[in-house]
């Protein structure tokens, strides 16, 4: 396994080695800036010229069926061209518990479903520890398309797709969001702090009048590389269990 604490003199070489080895997350906040890619595309301009940082057509989207169709027809993200499938979501659309990961990997791209590969299997194990499964949670990703070779998504890709995940949250109206991994946590919480700093505590997703408690957890792909960190995710699972127990009327919306 590649070392995550990198010698400062060899940052670029180390980083190349790590990304080629399939590592998709930093655990040392000092290296964050190395993962930021320049963004100068017209797609970004199109988005930032836009009043609400969203897409006009998204205003008309009011349910999951329409959002899925919007995503399947979305042409502004280059990742779509290199992926085999659009990966929209899995699980129970009536759940009050929404998990948001980073982006599909190879298996997810093949099957068109989030978290079905090795890290998905570990996530399922973590969920089962607190009596959760795809029948009572809802799960999606920040990006609906696989970055080639599972590289870290660029800033541009994240910006372009962000209005989609915002809309997804608005439609789902979850009572709790679990942010799976660093990329998802940083995007949703709009923070530069790494996952090691923010996991283990509740945070808030804020958008207009919407305030939703969010729990950032380690990405299972990271835990597969660093199994000694697994005990922390079990602790986080217990935090989640406690929060679920405080929900009135269980974790499935009645309507
Ligand atoms: N990793 C993610 O963040 N999402 C997936 O769907 C699969 C792996």
Tab-separated table of C-alpha atoms and ligand atoms in Angstrom:
chain	number	residue	atom	x	y	z
A	1	UNK	CA	0.000	0.000	0.000
A	2	UNK	CA	1.280	3.493	-0.825
A	3	UNK	CA	2.263	5.646	2.115
A	4	UNK	CA	-0.081	8.541	2.697
A	5	UNK	CA	2.269	10.742	4.711
A	6	UNK	CA	4.505	12.062	1.997
A	7	UNK	CA	8.029	13.408	2.083
A	8	UNK	CA	7.658	17.131	1.390
A	9	UNK	CA	10.599	17.105	-1.051
A	10	UNK	CA	8.935	14.583	-3.336
A	11	UNK	CA	5.308	15.697	-3.290
A	12	UNK	CA	4.647	15.489	-7.015
A	13	UNK	CA	6.302	12.083	-7.490
A	14	UNK	CA	4.537	10.722	-4.437
A	15	UNK	CA	1.244	12.097	-5.573
A	16	UNK	CA	1.633	10.562	-9.051
A	17	UNK	CA	2.507	7.248	-7.481
A	18	UNK	CA	-0.530	7.407	-5.214
A	19	UNK	CA	-3.010	8.333	-7.912
A	20	UNK	CA	-1.616	5.619	-10.210
A	21	UNK	CA	-2.084	3.189	-7.327
A	22	UNK	CA	-5.766	4.065	-7.252
A	23	UNK	CA	-5.677	6.301	-4.154
A	24	UNK	CA	-8.400	8.853	-4.502
A	25	UNK	CA	-8.312	10.741	-1.220
A	26	UNK	CA	-5.842	12.759	0.782
A	27	UNK	CA	-5.688	12.225	4.504
A	28	UNK	CA	-3.181	14.998	5.083
A	29	UNK	CA	-4.775	18.402	4.651
A	30	UNK	CA	-1.467	19.984	3.597
A	31	UNK	CA	-1.680	18.207	0.271
A	32	UNK	CA	-5.168	19.339	-0.572
A	33	UNK	CA	-4.076	22.065	-2.980
A	34	UNK	CA	-2.221	19.511	-5.093
A	35	UNK	CA	-5.553	17.960	-5.982
A	36	UNK	CA	-7.003	21.224	-7.261
A	37	UNK	CA	-7.000	21.453	-11.016
A	38	UNK	CA	-7.223	24.717	-12.941
A	39	UNK	CA	-10.692	25.471	-14.200
A	40	UNK	CA	-11.021	27.684	-17.221
A	41	UNK	CA	-13.636	25.949	-19.300
A	42	UNK	CA	-16.638	27.562	-20.889
A	43	UNK	CA	-18.814	25.052	-19.055
A	44	UNK	CA	-17.800	26.668	-15.782
A	45	UNK	CA	-18.462	30.109	-17.259
A	46	UNK	CA	-21.895	28.995	-18.300
A	47	UNK	CA	-22.543	27.886	-14.749
A	48	UNK	CA	-21.103	30.887	-12.979
A	49	UNK	CA	-22.875	33.363	-15.270
A	50	UNK	CA	-25.981	31.754	-14.012
A	51	UNK	CA	-27.744	33.611	-11.183
A	52	UNK	CA	-28.331	30.683	-8.814
A	53	UNK	CA	-25.321	28.670	-9.843
A	54	UNK	CA	-27.697	26.181	-11.349
A	55	UNK	CA	-29.171	25.208	-14.709
A	56	UNK	CA	-32.349	26.790	-15.985
A	57	UNK	CA	-33.903	23.399	-16.861
A	58	UNK	CA	-33.345	22.115	-13.328
A	59	UNK	CA	-35.975	24.554	-12.057
A	60	UNK	CA	-38.589	22.438	-13.800
A	61	UNK	CA	-37.325	19.224	-12.217
A	62	UNK	CA	-39.480	18.301	-9.228
A	63	UNK	CA	-39.092	14.548	-8.794
A	64	UNK	CA	-36.529	11.750	-9.070
A	65	UNK	CA	-37.817	10.421	-12.386
A	66	UNK	CA	-37.356	13.821	-14.010
A	67	UNK	CA	-33.993	14.359	-12.334
A	68	UNK	CA	-32.750	10.997	-13.628
A	69	UNK	CA	-33.867	11.963	-17.110
A	70	UNK	CA	-32.163	15.365	-16.747
A	71	UNK	CA	-28.902	13.652	-15.715
A	72	UNK	CA	-29.111	11.125	-18.544
A	73	UNK	CA	-29.501	13.945	-21.046
A	74	UNK	CA	-26.917	16.244	-19.429
A	75	UNK	CA	-24.120	17.071	-21.867
A	76	UNK	CA	-21.883	19.537	-19.992
A	77	UNK	CA	-19.701	17.084	-18.119
A	78	UNK	CA	-16.949	15.501	-20.193
A	79	UNK	CA	-16.891	12.422	-17.945
A	80	UNK	CA	-20.077	11.269	-19.562
A	81	UNK	CA	-18.216	10.664	-22.823
A	82	UNK	CA	-15.736	8.249	-21.255
A	83	UNK	CA	-18.133	6.327	-19.047
A	84	UNK	CA	-20.254	3.335	-19.952
A	85	UNK	CA	-23.249	4.239	-17.821
A	86	UNK	CA	-24.836	7.055	-15.880
A	87	UNK	CA	-24.927	6.062	-12.213
A	88	UNK	CA	-27.889	7.801	-10.637
A	89	UNK	CA	-28.803	6.176	-7.326
A	90	UNK	CA	-29.787	3.040	-5.461
A	91	UNK	CA	-31.884	2.234	-2.423
A	92	UNK	CA	-35.205	3.376	-1.069
A	93	UNK	CA	-36.371	6.713	-2.493
A	94	UNK	CA	-38.649	7.180	0.520
A	95	UNK	CA	-35.778	6.987	2.984
A	96	UNK	CA	-34.994	9.949	5.256
A	97	UNK	CA	-31.378	8.810	5.199
A	98	UNK	CA	-29.313	9.840	2.170
A	99	UNK	CA	-25.735	8.665	1.567
A	100	UNK	CA	-23.592	10.671	-0.843
A	101	UNK	CA	-20.347	9.194	-2.177
A	102	UNK	CA	-17.765	10.530	-4.598
A	103	UNK	CA	-18.121	8.984	-8.038
A	104	UNK	CA	-18.703	5.587	-9.620
A	105	UNK	CA	-15.766	3.207	-9.889
A	106	UNK	CA	-15.257	0.557	-12.560
A	107	UNK	CA	-17.905	-1.873	-11.309
A	108	UNK	CA	-20.456	0.886	-10.721
A	109	UNK	CA	-19.818	2.188	-14.237
A	110	UNK	CA	-20.438	-1.287	-15.641
A	111	UNK	CA	-23.602	-1.933	-13.636
A	112	UNK	CA	-24.994	1.627	-13.560
A	113	UNK	CA	-25.468	1.469	-9.763
A	114	UNK	CA	-23.555	3.180	-6.929
A	115	UNK	CA	-21.395	1.266	-4.463
A	116	UNK	CA	-21.649	-2.219	-5.972
A	117	UNK	CA	-17.879	-2.900	-6.119
A	118	UNK	CA	-15.436	-3.828	-3.348
A	119	UNK	CA	-15.897	-0.611	-1.400
A	120	UNK	CA	-19.675	-0.953	-1.751
A	121	UNK	CA	-19.464	-4.390	-0.144
A	122	UNK	CA	-17.606	-2.891	2.813
A	123	UNK	CA	-20.135	-0.071	3.026
A	124	UNK	CA	-22.925	-2.682	3.141
A	125	UNK	CA	-21.112	-4.389	6.030
A	126	UNK	CA	-20.873	-1.101	7.936
A	127	UNK	CA	-24.561	-0.460	7.282
A	128	UNK	CA	-25.607	-3.918	8.434
A	129	UNK	CA	-23.816	-3.300	11.730
A	130	UNK	CA	-26.574	-0.779	12.518
A	131	UNK	CA	-29.420	-2.615	10.749
A	132	UNK	CA	-29.319	-0.574	7.562
A	133	UNK	CA	-29.351	-1.793	3.986
A	134	UNK	CA	-30.401	-0.620	0.519
A	135	UNK	CA	-33.999	-1.267	1.519
A	136	UNK	CA	-34.012	1.519	4.088
A	137	UNK	CA	-31.373	3.989	2.864
A	138	UNK	CA	-30.947	5.992	-0.348
A	139	UNK	CA	-27.528	6.331	-1.963
A	140	UNK	CA	-26.017	8.466	-4.699
A	141	UNK	CA	-22.733	10.165	-5.636
A	142	UNK	CA	-21.505	13.712	-6.150
A	143	UNK	CA	-20.676	12.719	-9.758
A	144	UNK	CA	-22.920	10.445	-11.822
A	145	UNK	CA	-20.032	9.382	-14.118
A	146	UNK	CA	-16.790	7.560	-13.513
A	147	UNK	CA	-13.589	9.611	-13.779
A	148	UNK	CA	-11.241	7.604	-16.074
A	149	UNK	CA	-8.971	5.267	-14.117
A	150	UNK	CA	-10.809	6.278	-10.929
A	151	UNK	CA	-8.787	9.480	-10.706
A	152	UNK	CA	-9.873	12.203	-8.303
A	153	UNK	CA	-12.579	14.410	-9.835
A	154	UNK	CA	-11.385	17.824	-10.964
A	155	UNK	CA	-12.739	21.066	-9.519
A	156	UNK	CA	-14.406	21.725	-12.840
A	157	UNK	CA	-16.230	18.368	-12.885
A	158	UNK	CA	-17.370	18.913	-9.310
A	159	UNK	CA	-18.630	22.431	-10.057
A	160	UNK	CA	-20.471	21.385	-13.172
A	161	UNK	CA	-22.273	18.523	-11.430
A	162	UNK	CA	-22.918	20.243	-8.098
A	163	UNK	CA	-26.335	21.707	-9.016
A	164	UNK	CA	-27.457	18.146	-9.759
A	165	UNK	CA	-26.624	16.867	-6.293
A	166	UNK	CA	-28.190	19.976	-4.738
A	167	UNK	CA	-31.378	19.221	-6.634
A	168	UNK	CA	-31.147	15.574	-5.615
A	169	UNK	CA	-31.027	16.624	-1.946
A	170	UNK	CA	-33.900	19.066	-2.422
A	171	UNK	CA	-36.117	16.352	-3.943
A	172	UNK	CA	-35.149	13.658	-1.434
A	173	UNK	CA	-35.596	16.040	1.491
A	174	UNK	CA	-33.615	13.734	3.798
A	175	UNK	CA	-33.517	14.153	7.579
A	176	UNK	CA	-29.919	12.950	7.687
A	177	UNK	CA	-27.107	12.940	5.124
A	178	UNK	CA	-24.061	10.687	5.409
A	179	UNK	CA	-21.106	12.013	3.428
A	180	UNK	CA	-18.983	9.108	2.270
A	181	UNK	CA	-15.372	10.211	1.927
A	182	UNK	CA	-13.414	13.369	1.587
A	183	UNK	CA	-14.565	14.606	-1.831
A	184	UNK	CA	-18.233	14.345	-0.938
A	185	UNK	CA	-17.712	15.937	2.501
A	186	UNK	CA	-15.723	18.876	1.160
A	187	UNK	CA	-18.226	19.534	-1.633
A	188	UNK	CA	-21.391	19.344	0.434
A	189	UNK	CA	-20.033	21.138	3.488
A	190	UNK	CA	-18.088	23.627	1.358
A	191	UNK	CA	-15.010	23.140	3.464
A	192	UNK	CA	-11.345	22.673	2.728
A	193	UNK	CA	-10.851	20.595	5.856
A	194	UNK	CA	-9.932	16.986	5.256
A	195	UNK	CA	-12.030	14.023	6.340
A	196	UNK	CA	-9.746	13.176	9.281
A	197	UNK	CA	-10.562	16.574	10.799
A	198	UNK	CA	-14.308	16.579	10.243
A	199	UNK	CA	-15.384	12.958	10.731
A	200	UNK	CA	-16.787	11.882	14.093
A	201	UNK	CA	-19.019	14.953	14.432
A	202	UNK	CA	-22.254	16.250	13.016
A	203	UNK	CA	-22.166	19.141	10.534
A	204	UNK	CA	-24.883	20.928	8.585
A	205	UNK	CA	-25.790	21.156	4.925
A	206	UNK	CA	-27.211	24.627	4.356
A	207	UNK	CA	-29.098	25.779	1.301
A	208	UNK	CA	-31.640	28.588	1.569
A	209	UNK	CA	-34.057	27.537	4.306
A	210	UNK	CA	-32.832	23.966	4.217
A	211	UNK	CA	-30.648	22.758	7.107
A	212	UNK	CA	-29.789	19.055	7.179
A	213	UNK	CA	-27.490	17.308	9.672
A	214	UNK	CA	-24.573	15.620	7.916
A	215	UNK	CA	-22.142	12.999	9.142
A	216	UNK	CA	-18.866	12.705	7.205
A	217	UNK	CA	-17.356	9.206	7.327
A	218	UNK	CA	-14.210	7.641	5.897
A	219	UNK	CA	-14.627	6.314	2.392
A	220	UNK	CA	-14.711	2.474	2.422
A	221	UNK	CA	-12.055	2.457	-0.342
A	222	UNK	CA	-9.758	4.258	2.105
A	223	UNK	CA	-10.639	1.741	4.845
A	224	UNK	CA	-9.739	-1.118	2.516
A	225	UNK	CA	-6.275	0.410	2.219
A	226	UNK	CA	-6.039	1.368	5.897
A	227	UNK	CA	-7.937	-1.356	7.787
A	228	UNK	CA	-6.495	-0.150	11.102
A	229	UNK	CA	-8.807	2.887	10.761
A	230	UNK	CA	-11.949	0.759	10.635
A	231	UNK	CA	-12.653	1.180	14.350
A	232	UNK	CA	-13.349	4.879	13.699
A	233	UNK	CA	-16.046	4.094	11.168
A	234	UNK	CA	-17.748	1.767	13.636
A	235	UNK	CA	-17.819	4.683	16.083
A	236	UNK	CA	-19.337	6.895	13.384
A	237	UNK	CA	-21.917	4.200	12.641
A	238	UNK	CA	-22.982	4.351	16.271
A	239	UNK	CA	-23.347	8.135	16.051
A	240	UNK	CA	-25.569	7.585	13.061
A	241	UNK	CA	-27.623	4.947	14.850
A	242	UNK	CA	-28.212	7.356	17.735
A	243	UNK	CA	-29.396	10.073	15.339
A	244	UNK	CA	-31.708	7.659	13.515
A	245	UNK	CA	-33.261	6.658	16.827
A	246	UNK	CA	-34.053	10.324	17.492
A	247	UNK	CA	-36.082	10.594	14.248
A	248	UNK	CA	-39.801	10.735	14.807
A	249	UNK	CA	-41.680	8.068	12.847
A	250	UNK	CA	-38.700	5.968	11.736
A	251	UNK	CA	-36.468	6.384	8.696
A	252	UNK	CA	-39.026	5.955	5.911
A	253	UNK	CA	-41.187	8.925	4.865
A	254	UNK	CA	-44.891	8.110	5.332
A	255	UNK	CA	-46.263	9.750	2.169
B	1	LIG	N1	-16.952	5.025	-4.621
B	1	LIG	C1	-17.868	6.012	-4.554
B	1	LIG	O1	-17.640	7.068	-3.968
B	1	LIG	N2	-19.044	5.778	-5.139
B	1	LIG	C2	-19.342	4.642	-5.744
B	1	LIG	O2	-20.453	4.522	-6.243
B	1	LIG	C3	-18.367	3.636	-5.781
B	1	LIG	C4	-17.177	3.837	-5.216
